[in-house]
mmCIF file of C-alpha atoms and ligand atoms in Angstrom:
data_model
loop_
_atom_site.group_PDB
_atom_site.id
_atom_site.type_symbol
_atom_site.label_atom_id
_atom_site.label_comp_id
_atom_site.label_asym_id
_atom_site.label_seq_id
_atom_site.Cartn_x
_atom_site.Cartn_y
_atom_site.Cartn_z
ATOM 1 C CA MET A 1 -2.258 -1.367 9.387
ATOM 2 C CA ASN A 2 -4.446 -3.802 11.255
ATOM 3 C CA LEU A 3 -1.898 -4.966 13.818
ATOM 4 C CA GLY A 4 -1.963 -3.705 17.401
ATOM 5 C CA GLY A 5 -5.618 -4.033 18.366
ATOM 6 C CA GLY A 6 -7.337 -1.306 16.372
ATOM 7 C CA TRP A 7 -7.663 2.485 16.151
ATOM 8 C CA ASN A 8 -8.252 3.119 19.841
ATOM 9 C CA ASP A 9 -6.433 4.069 23.037
ATOM 10 C CA ASP A 10 -6.641 0.614 24.602
ATOM 11 C CA PRO A 11 -3.265 -0.764 25.634
ATOM 12 C CA ILE A 12 -1.610 -3.429 23.467
ATOM 13 C CA THR A 13 -2.557 -6.852 24.822
ATOM 14 C CA ARG A 14 -0.635 -10.153 24.983
ATOM 15 C CA GLU A 15 -3.054 -11.370 22.302
ATOM 16 C CA ASP A 16 -2.104 -8.443 20.006
ATOM 17 C CA GLU A 17 1.573 -9.324 20.518
ATOM 18 C CA LYS A 18 0.922 -12.970 19.773
ATOM 19 C CA THR A 19 -0.914 -12.021 16.557
ATOM 20 C CA ALA A 20 1.919 -9.723 15.438
ATOM 21 C CA ASP A 21 4.475 -12.431 16.147
ATOM 22 C CA GLU A 22 2.447 -14.964 14.162
ATOM 23 C CA VAL A 23 1.926 -12.551 11.253
ATOM 24 C CA ILE A 24 5.605 -11.657 11.002
ATOM 25 C CA ASN A 25 6.787 -15.249 11.251
ATOM 26 C CA THR A 26 4.179 -16.519 8.791
ATOM 27 C CA CYS A 27 5.389 -13.900 6.311
ATOM 28 C CA LEU A 28 9.060 -14.718 6.856
ATOM 29 C CA ASP A 29 8.421 -18.459 6.419
ATOM 30 C CA LEU A 30 6.771 -17.688 3.068
ATOM 31 C CA GLY A 31 9.572 -15.379 1.932
ATOM 32 C CA ILE A 32 7.547 -12.188 2.397
ATOM 33 C CA ASN A 33 9.980 -9.686 3.918
ATOM 34 C CA PHE A 34 8.398 -6.300 3.168
ATOM 35 C CA PHE A 35 6.286 -4.589 5.859
ATOM 36 C CA ASP A 36 4.283 -1.419 5.310
ATOM 37 C CA HIS A 37 3.632 0.857 8.289
ATOM 38 C CA ALA A 38 2.521 4.405 9.087
ATOM 39 C CA ASP A 39 2.843 6.419 12.269
ATOM 40 C CA ILE A 40 -0.953 6.712 12.498
ATOM 41 C CA TYR A 41 -1.939 3.039 12.086
ATOM 42 C CA GLY A 42 -3.816 1.957 15.170
ATOM 43 C CA LYS A 43 -2.864 5.335 16.665
ATOM 44 C CA GLY A 44 0.759 4.154 16.755
ATOM 45 C CA LYS A 45 -0.046 0.700 18.125
ATOM 46 C CA SER A 46 0.617 -1.125 14.816
ATOM 47 C CA GLU A 47 4.234 0.011 14.835
ATOM 48 C CA ALA A 48 4.547 -0.464 18.584
ATOM 49 C CA VAL A 49 3.400 -4.081 18.554
ATOM 50 C CA PHE A 50 5.666 -4.783 15.577
ATOM 51 C CA GLY A 51 8.529 -3.206 17.527
ATOM 52 C CA LYS A 52 7.833 -5.483 20.497
ATOM 53 C CA VAL A 53 8.258 -8.523 18.235
ATOM 54 C CA LEU A 54 11.496 -7.091 16.809
ATOM 55 C CA ARG A 55 12.842 -6.451 20.303
ATOM 56 C CA SER A 56 12.354 -10.051 21.347
ATOM 57 C CA ASN A 57 13.651 -11.468 18.028
ATOM 58 C CA GLN A 58 16.863 -9.508 17.420
ATOM 59 C CA GLY A 59 17.763 -11.501 14.286
ATOM 60 C CA ILE A 60 14.709 -10.383 12.319
ATOM 61 C CA ARG A 61 15.559 -6.741 11.609
ATOM 62 C CA SER A 62 18.348 -7.409 9.115
ATOM 63 C CA LYS A 63 16.136 -9.804 7.146
ATOM 64 C CA ILE A 64 13.250 -7.426 6.518
ATOM 65 C CA ILE A 65 12.417 -4.195 4.732
ATOM 66 C CA ILE A 66 10.468 -1.741 6.866
ATOM 67 C CA GLN A 67 8.573 1.054 5.188
ATOM 68 C CA SER A 68 6.691 3.663 7.146
ATOM 69 C CA LYS A 69 4.867 6.884 6.326
ATOM 70 C CA GLY A 70 3.927 10.132 7.946
ATOM 71 C CA GLY A 71 2.452 13.552 7.366
ATOM 72 C CA ILE A 72 -1.160 12.973 8.438
ATOM 73 C CA ARG A 73 -2.251 14.574 11.710
ATOM 74 C CA PHE A 74 -5.458 13.663 13.469
ATOM 75 C CA GLN A 75 -5.446 16.490 16.015
ATOM 76 C CA HIS A 76 -8.228 18.949 15.184
ATOM 77 C CA PRO A 77 -8.421 19.996 12.425
ATOM 78 C CA LYS A 78 -7.390 16.743 10.738
ATOM 79 C CA ARG A 79 -4.700 17.842 8.323
ATOM 80 C CA TYR A 80 -1.508 17.071 6.459
ATOM 81 C CA ASP A 81 1.774 18.483 7.666
ATOM 82 C CA PHE A 82 5.065 18.278 5.761
ATOM 83 C CA SER A 83 6.890 20.782 7.968
ATOM 84 C CA THR A 84 10.439 19.977 9.074
ATOM 85 C CA PHE A 85 9.309 19.627 12.663
ATOM 86 C CA HIS A 86 6.499 17.234 11.853
ATOM 87 C CA ILE A 87 8.466 15.057 9.380
ATOM 88 C CA LYS A 88 11.289 14.709 11.895
ATOM 89 C CA SER A 89 8.934 13.820 14.720
ATOM 90 C CA CYS A 90 7.103 11.271 12.525
ATOM 91 C CA VAL A 91 10.362 9.515 11.691
ATOM 92 C CA GLU A 92 11.678 9.671 15.269
ATOM 93 C CA GLY A 93 8.357 8.329 16.554
ATOM 94 C CA SER A 94 8.328 5.431 14.084
ATOM 95 C CA LEU A 95 11.948 4.518 14.895
ATOM 96 C CA LYS A 96 11.171 4.477 18.587
ATOM 97 C CA ARG A 97 7.953 2.474 18.320
ATOM 98 C CA LEU A 98 9.468 -0.008 15.867
ATOM 99 C CA ASN A 99 12.582 -0.470 18.009
ATOM 100 C CA THR A 100 14.893 0.087 15.079
ATOM 101 C CA ASP A 101 17.735 2.498 14.248
ATOM 102 C CA TYR A 102 16.682 2.957 10.628
ATOM 103 C CA LEU A 103 13.738 2.811 8.269
ATOM 104 C CA ASP A 104 14.425 1.313 4.859
ATOM 105 C CA ILE A 105 11.824 3.517 3.188
ATOM 106 C CA TRP A 106 9.766 6.450 4.435
ATOM 107 C CA LEU A 107 6.790 7.868 2.499
ATOM 108 C CA LEU A 108 4.883 11.138 2.573
ATOM 109 C CA HIS A 109 1.439 9.692 3.255
ATOM 110 C CA ARG A 110 -0.879 12.116 1.431
ATOM 111 C CA PRO A 111 -0.092 15.317 -0.462
ATOM 112 C CA ASP A 112 0.007 18.430 1.713
ATOM 113 C CA PRO A 113 -1.159 21.483 -0.299
ATOM 114 C CA LEU A 114 1.127 23.620 1.887
ATOM 115 C CA MET A 115 4.261 21.587 1.175
ATOM 116 C CA GLU A 116 7.457 23.595 0.729
ATOM 117 C CA PRO A 117 9.724 21.428 -1.423
ATOM 118 C CA GLU A 118 12.976 23.120 -0.314
ATOM 119 C CA GLU A 119 12.101 22.339 3.288
ATOM 120 C CA ILE A 120 11.304 18.706 2.459
ATOM 121 C CA ALA A 121 14.567 18.369 0.508
ATOM 122 C CA GLU A 122 16.539 19.590 3.498
ATOM 123 C CA VAL A 123 14.845 17.393 6.040
ATOM 124 C CA PHE A 124 15.130 14.302 3.785
ATOM 125 C CA SER A 125 18.876 14.946 3.278
ATOM 126 C CA GLY A 126 19.361 15.307 7.021
ATOM 127 C CA LEU A 127 17.482 12.100 7.860
ATOM 128 C CA LYS A 128 19.445 10.218 5.233
ATOM 129 C CA ALA A 129 22.804 11.613 6.376
ATOM 130 C CA GLN A 130 21.965 10.567 9.949
ATOM 131 C CA GLY A 131 21.234 7.030 8.705
ATOM 132 C CA LYS A 132 17.657 7.197 9.974
ATOM 133 C CA VAL A 133 16.003 6.715 6.576
ATOM 134 C CA ARG A 134 17.595 4.966 3.595
ATOM 135 C CA TYR A 135 15.124 5.844 0.828
ATOM 136 C CA PHE A 136 12.105 8.104 0.412
ATOM 137 C CA GLY A 137 8.873 7.826 -1.515
ATOM 138 C CA VAL A 138 5.324 9.127 -1.642
ATOM 139 C CA SER A 139 1.782 7.858 -1.384
ATOM 140 C CA ASN A 140 -1.441 8.994 -3.058
ATOM 141 C CA MET A 141 0.379 11.429 -5.324
ATOM 142 C CA HIS A 142 -0.099 12.064 -9.019
ATOM 143 C CA LEU A 143 2.702 12.466 -11.478
ATOM 144 C CA HIS A 144 2.814 16.287 -11.347
ATOM 145 C CA GLN A 145 3.196 16.303 -7.572
ATOM 146 C CA ILE A 146 5.955 13.699 -7.786
ATOM 147 C CA GLN A 147 7.716 15.588 -10.580
ATOM 148 C CA PHE A 148 7.457 18.835 -8.627
ATOM 149 C CA LEU A 149 8.867 17.357 -5.425
ATOM 150 C CA GLN A 150 11.527 15.352 -7.230
ATOM 151 C CA SER A 151 12.898 18.470 -8.896
ATOM 152 C CA TYR A 152 14.001 19.724 -5.448
ATOM 153 C CA LEU A 153 15.307 16.457 -4.013
ATOM 154 C CA LYS A 154 18.862 15.144 -4.103
ATOM 155 C CA ASP A 155 17.803 11.498 -4.124
ATOM 156 C CA GLU A 156 15.267 9.690 -6.267
ATOM 157 C CA LEU A 157 11.818 9.009 -4.856
ATOM 158 C CA ILE A 158 11.499 5.243 -5.150
ATOM 159 C CA VAL A 159 7.858 4.436 -4.269
ATOM 160 C CA ASN A 160 4.352 5.701 -4.979
ATOM 161 C CA GLN A 161 1.649 3.872 -3.017
ATOM 162 C CA ILE A 162 -1.871 4.279 -4.387
ATOM 163 C CA GLU A 163 -5.228 2.549 -4.103
ATOM 164 C CA MET A 164 -5.560 -0.129 -6.784
ATOM 165 C CA SER A 165 -7.578 -3.323 -6.927
ATOM 166 C CA LEU A 166 -10.380 -5.042 -8.813
ATOM 167 C CA GLY A 167 -12.653 -2.836 -6.700
ATOM 168 C CA HIS A 168 -10.811 0.390 -7.517
ATOM 169 C CA LEU A 169 -10.208 0.721 -11.246
ATOM 170 C CA ASP A 170 -9.819 4.417 -12.106
ATOM 171 C CA TRP A 171 -6.060 3.925 -12.644
ATOM 172 C CA LEU A 172 -6.894 1.652 -15.615
ATOM 173 C CA ASP A 173 -10.112 3.268 -16.842
ATOM 174 C CA GLU A 174 -8.313 6.608 -17.120
ATOM 175 C CA GLY A 175 -6.196 5.154 -19.929
ATOM 176 C CA VAL A 176 -8.808 3.144 -21.800
ATOM 177 C CA LEU A 177 -11.451 5.898 -21.660
ATOM 178 C CA PHE A 178 -9.212 8.660 -22.974
ATOM 179 C CA GLY A 179 -11.322 10.928 -25.192
ATOM 180 C CA ASN A 180 -14.508 9.072 -24.238
ATOM 181 C CA LYS A 181 -17.366 10.917 -22.493
ATOM 182 C CA THR A 182 -18.025 7.923 -20.221
ATOM 183 C CA GLY A 183 -14.691 8.662 -18.565
ATOM 184 C CA LYS A 184 -15.636 12.154 -17.373
ATOM 185 C CA ASP A 185 -16.160 11.204 -13.737
ATOM 186 C CA LEU A 186 -12.884 9.334 -13.275
ATOM 187 C CA ASN A 187 -10.500 10.532 -10.639
ATOM 188 C CA PHE A 188 -7.016 9.501 -11.646
ATOM 189 C CA THR A 189 -4.415 11.820 -13.127
ATOM 190 C CA PRO A 190 -3.542 10.593 -16.638
ATOM 191 C CA GLY A 191 -0.026 9.303 -17.075
ATOM 192 C CA THR A 192 0.735 8.649 -13.401
ATOM 193 C CA ILE A 193 1.302 4.922 -13.907
ATOM 194 C CA GLU A 194 3.462 5.479 -17.003
ATOM 195 C CA TYR A 195 5.435 8.213 -15.239
ATOM 196 C CA CYS A 196 6.243 5.879 -12.349
ATOM 197 C CA GLN A 197 7.207 3.095 -14.751
ATOM 198 C CA MET A 198 9.468 5.362 -16.801
ATOM 199 C CA ASN A 199 11.175 6.738 -13.709
ATOM 200 C CA LYS A 200 11.594 3.399 -11.927
ATOM 201 C CA ILE A 201 9.275 4.446 -9.112
ATOM 202 C CA GLN A 202 7.867 1.283 -7.569
ATOM 203 C CA ILE A 203 4.077 1.370 -7.669
ATOM 204 C CA GLN A 204 2.536 -0.186 -4.588
ATOM 205 C CA SER A 205 -1.175 -0.916 -4.435
ATOM 206 C CA TRP A 206 -3.019 -0.357 -1.180
ATOM 207 C CA GLY A 207 -6.365 -2.002 -0.524
ATOM 208 C CA SER A 208 -5.134 -4.744 -2.874
ATOM 209 C CA LEU A 209 -7.639 -7.346 -1.657
ATOM 210 C CA ALA A 210 -10.540 -4.883 -1.911
ATOM 211 C CA GLN A 211 -11.337 -5.968 1.660
ATOM 212 C CA GLY A 212 -11.996 -9.515 0.444
ATOM 213 C CA ILE A 213 -15.146 -8.810 -1.600
ATOM 214 C CA PHE A 214 -13.837 -10.760 -4.609
ATOM 215 C CA SER A 215 -12.269 -13.545 -2.579
ATOM 216 C CA GLY A 216 -14.809 -15.053 -0.251
ATOM 217 C CA ARG A 217 -16.236 -12.206 1.822
ATOM 218 C CA ASP A 218 -20.029 -12.012 1.798
ATOM 219 C CA ALA A 219 -20.927 -9.799 -1.175
ATOM 220 C CA THR A 220 -24.731 -10.113 -0.954
ATOM 221 C CA ASN A 221 -25.238 -6.363 -0.734
ATOM 222 C CA LYS A 222 -22.584 -5.483 -3.322
ATOM 223 C CA PRO A 223 -23.321 -4.644 -6.977
ATOM 224 C CA GLU A 224 -23.857 -7.529 -9.384
ATOM 225 C CA SER A 225 -20.501 -6.812 -11.056
ATOM 226 C CA VAL A 226 -18.760 -7.643 -7.755
ATOM 227 C CA ARG A 227 -20.638 -10.916 -7.324
ATOM 228 C CA GLU A 228 -20.031 -11.900 -10.968
ATOM 229 C CA THR A 229 -16.320 -11.073 -10.689
ATOM 230 C CA ALA A 230 -16.060 -13.096 -7.483
ATOM 231 C CA LYS A 231 -17.475 -16.071 -9.420
ATOM 232 C CA ILE A 232 -14.787 -15.678 -12.106
ATOM 233 C CA VAL A 233 -12.127 -15.433 -9.388
ATOM 234 C CA LYS A 234 -13.439 -18.695 -7.915
ATOM 235 C CA THR A 235 -13.414 -20.464 -11.298
ATOM 236 C CA LEU A 236 -9.843 -19.331 -11.966
ATOM 237 C CA SER A 237 -8.727 -20.412 -8.508
ATOM 238 C CA GLU A 238 -10.023 -23.883 -9.334
ATOM 239 C CA LYS A 239 -8.285 -23.862 -12.706
ATOM 240 C CA TYR A 240 -4.940 -22.826 -11.171
ATOM 241 C CA ASP A 241 -5.451 -24.864 -7.996
ATOM 242 C CA CYS A 242 -4.789 -21.823 -5.843
ATOM 243 C CA SER A 243 -6.582 -19.505 -3.446
ATOM 244 C CA GLU A 244 -8.998 -16.787 -4.541
ATOM 245 C CA GLU A 245 -6.711 -14.193 -2.915
ATOM 246 C CA GLY A 246 -3.952 -15.516 -5.178
ATOM 247 C CA ILE A 247 -6.047 -14.697 -8.277
ATOM 248 C CA VAL A 248 -7.020 -11.226 -7.008
ATOM 249 C CA LEU A 249 -3.376 -10.301 -6.385
ATOM 250 C CA ALA A 250 -2.062 -12.069 -9.512
ATOM 251 C CA TRP A 251 -4.431 -9.841 -11.490
ATOM 252 C CA LEU A 252 -2.653 -6.748 -10.115
ATOM 253 C CA MET A 253 0.782 -8.291 -10.568
ATOM 254 C CA ARG A 254 0.055 -9.220 -14.210
ATOM 255 C CA HIS A 255 0.083 -5.519 -15.123
ATOM 256 C CA PRO A 256 3.383 -4.561 -16.801
ATOM 257 C CA ALA A 257 4.019 -1.790 -14.235
ATOM 258 C CA GLY A 258 5.275 -4.478 -11.836
ATOM 259 C CA ILE A 259 2.841 -3.514 -9.092
ATOM 260 C CA GLN A 260 3.829 -4.515 -5.553
ATOM 261 C CA PRO A 261 0.590 -5.423 -3.753
ATOM 262 C CA ILE A 262 0.360 -4.332 -0.130
ATOM 263 C CA PHE A 263 -2.249 -6.379 1.692
ATOM 264 C CA GLY A 264 -3.679 -5.780 5.122
ATOM 265 C CA THR A 265 -4.782 -9.196 6.332
ATOM 266 C CA ILE A 266 -3.495 -10.277 9.724
ATOM 267 C CA ASN A 267 -4.954 -13.768 9.392
ATOM 268 C CA PRO A 268 -2.085 -16.260 8.864
ATOM 269 C CA VAL A 269 -4.278 -18.526 6.720
ATOM 270 C CA ARG A 270 -5.134 -15.597 4.456
ATOM 271 C CA ILE A 271 -1.491 -14.467 4.323
ATOM 272 C CA LYS A 272 -0.574 -17.937 3.020
ATOM 273 C CA ALA A 273 -3.441 -17.680 0.548
ATOM 274 C CA CYS A 274 -2.124 -14.311 -0.699
ATOM 275 C CA ASN A 275 1.285 -15.835 -1.287
ATOM 276 C CA ASP A 276 -0.165 -18.093 -4.027
ATOM 277 C CA ALA A 277 -0.042 -15.014 -6.289
ATOM 278 C CA VAL A 278 3.726 -15.245 -6.714
ATOM 279 C CA ARG A 279 3.549 -18.521 -8.621
ATOM 280 C CA LEU A 280 0.724 -17.454 -10.948
ATOM 281 C CA SER A 281 0.746 -15.838 -14.338
ATOM 282 C CA ILE A 282 -2.790 -15.448 -15.642
ATOM 283 C CA THR A 283 -3.391 -15.041 -19.380
ATOM 284 C CA HIS A 284 -4.274 -11.772 -21.123
ATOM 285 C CA GLU A 285 -7.787 -13.143 -21.708
ATOM 286 C CA GLU A 286 -8.230 -13.955 -18.026
ATOM 287 C CA TRP A 287 -6.878 -10.563 -17.009
ATOM 288 C CA TYR A 288 -9.407 -8.842 -19.284
ATOM 289 C CA GLU A 289 -12.203 -11.127 -18.184
ATOM 290 C CA LEU A 290 -11.664 -9.965 -14.601
ATOM 291 C CA TYR A 291 -11.195 -6.302 -15.538
ATOM 292 C CA VAL A 292 -14.296 -6.120 -17.752
ATOM 293 C CA SER A 293 -16.403 -7.986 -15.219
ATOM 294 C CA ALA A 294 -15.268 -5.739 -12.351
ATOM 295 C CA ARG A 295 -15.964 -2.614 -14.473
ATOM 296 C CA GLY A 296 -19.434 -3.957 -15.057
ATOM 297 C CA VAL A 297 -19.391 -2.518 -18.595
ATOM 298 C CA GLU A 298 -17.902 -3.709 -21.884
ATOM 299 C CA MET A 299 -14.687 -2.125 -23.125
ATOM 300 C CA PRO A 300 -15.349 0.876 -25.402
HETATM 301 N N1 NAP B 401 -1.190 4.744 1.589
HETATM 302 C C1 NAP B 401 -2.412 4.792 2.036
HETATM 303 O O1 NAP B 401 -3.075 5.840 2.033
HETATM 304 C C2 NAP B 401 -3.043 3.542 2.579
HETATM 305 C C3 NAP B 401 -4.403 3.516 2.892
HETATM 306 C C4 NAP B 401 -4.944 2.316 3.385
HETATM 307 C C5 NAP B 401 -4.136 1.205 3.545
HETATM 308 N N2 NAP B 401 -2.796 1.270 3.250
HETATM 309 C C6 NAP B 401 -1.901 0.083 3.383
HETATM 310 O O2 NAP B 401 -2.402 -0.941 2.573
HETATM 311 C C7 NAP B 401 -2.626 -2.120 3.355
HETATM 312 C C8 NAP B 401 -3.814 -2.869 2.801
HETATM 313 O O3 NAP B 401 -4.959 -2.085 2.861
HETATM 314 P P1 NAP B 401 -6.305 -2.607 3.504
HETATM 315 O O4 NAP B 401 -6.006 -3.375 4.726
HETATM 316 O O5 NAP B 401 -7.193 -1.441 3.582
HETATM 317 O O6 NAP B 401 -6.893 -3.487 2.350
HETATM 318 P P2 NAP B 401 -6.979 -5.036 1.938
HETATM 319 O O7 NAP B 401 -5.665 -5.695 1.992
HETATM 320 O O8 NAP B 401 -7.717 -4.976 0.670
HETATM 321 O O9 NAP B 401 -7.978 -5.669 3.000
HETATM 322 C C9 NAP B 401 -7.579 -6.231 4.191
HETATM 323 C C10 NAP B 401 -8.784 -6.372 5.089
HETATM 324 O O10 NAP B 401 -9.785 -7.137 4.424
HETATM 325 C C11 NAP B 401 -10.144 -8.246 5.243
HETATM 326 N N3 NAP B 401 -10.382 -9.410 4.367
HETATM 327 C C12 NAP B 401 -9.664 -9.788 3.300
HETATM 328 N N4 NAP B 401 -10.205 -10.887 2.728
HETATM 329 C C13 NAP B 401 -11.281 -11.204 3.461
HETATM 330 C C14 NAP B 401 -12.268 -12.225 3.373
HETATM 331 N N5 NAP B 401 -12.245 -13.144 2.402
HETATM 332 N N6 NAP B 401 -13.244 -12.251 4.294
HETATM 333 C C15 NAP B 401 -13.280 -11.334 5.286
HETATM 334 N N7 NAP B 401 -12.369 -10.332 5.425
HETATM 335 C C16 NAP B 401 -11.392 -10.269 4.517
HETATM 336 C C17 NAP B 401 -8.954 -8.480 6.135
HETATM 337 O O11 NAP B 401 -9.356 -9.123 7.322
HETATM 338 P P3 NAP B 401 -8.436 -10.262 7.998
HETATM 339 O O12 NAP B 401 -7.328 -9.555 8.695
HETATM 340 O O13 NAP B 401 -9.385 -10.917 8.932
HETATM 341 O O14 NAP B 401 -7.964 -11.161 6.919
HETATM 342 C C18 NAP B 401 -8.465 -7.067 6.374
HETATM 343 O O15 NAP B 401 -9.252 -6.459 7.382
HETATM 344 C C19 NAP B 401 -2.791 -1.617 4.790
HETATM 345 O O16 NAP B 401 -2.456 -2.610 5.723
HETATM 346 C C20 NAP B 401 -1.814 -0.458 4.795
HETATM 347 O O17 NAP B 401 -0.519 -0.971 5.016
HETATM 348 C C21 NAP B 401 -2.261 2.416 2.771
#
């Protein structure tokens, strides 16, 4: 999301291209081959700069998985649009900017209250038959929306991308606070995680690093629970001789749902730091220590 020079109309610079090239090659050297895009990121520049790197490195495309999303429109009024015309133009636009003939996965970015599932089923089938998209998924949807859509589709939805991190805990609190008055302000539809697990829908976490607030970013103005949790992250990183980012992501990956963390850093040093997560398996006690600390309140 952060590639391409930002959410503005400035042209892509040589520096932006150099950064994208470095990011992609750092990832590939580490064995990270999954890239998350959306038509809107950087007003299209994130995909475009990625596409420039692909064009000048023809061998890369077959080694990577490209996921993109669409359905959000910024033209006034900002809205969601799952019409045939808009879905097709999102996919065509992403293909063109990314300089590729196909997308491995394409997601509906945020639920459109006006979605017509028959229409979506038809456009998905067409895009698949044309070889433009291999698999489809969703983002920011709860289990009922997924179930509803799925009942019209020929192929299985394979991804649900939602916000999850030590800084965003409703997806866990929803389960542990069932029947408890302290859970009344949570905003996460019960059973969504279990539904995805049962139906082999890959859960991807966005905002996985919580913008760095638990792994080295200045947290002076953040709540005490954040600062305390960052201290625990630091202690664990010393114990496991790894980066703090590694601990933050290993915490997500320790959950039995098999969460795939999507991170947004474009700093090669931080990308390497994130990769430490793959070799870690923190204990149940450590997992809870982080969860309880980040909640800022004891378990019920
Ligand atoms: N489906 C959706 O609705 C949705 C919404 C938002 C995002 N996403 C996806 O999820 C990805 C990750 O989301 P995200 O980028 O919002 O969250 P993130 O991975 O939690 O945070 C990444 C940002 O935090 C900064 N950061 C991390 N650690 C830091 C530290 N120690 N000190 C200072 N800055 C630090 C990074 O800067 P540096 O680059 O300098 O490291 C980067 O700007 C996005 O790239 C996008 O692909 C999806």
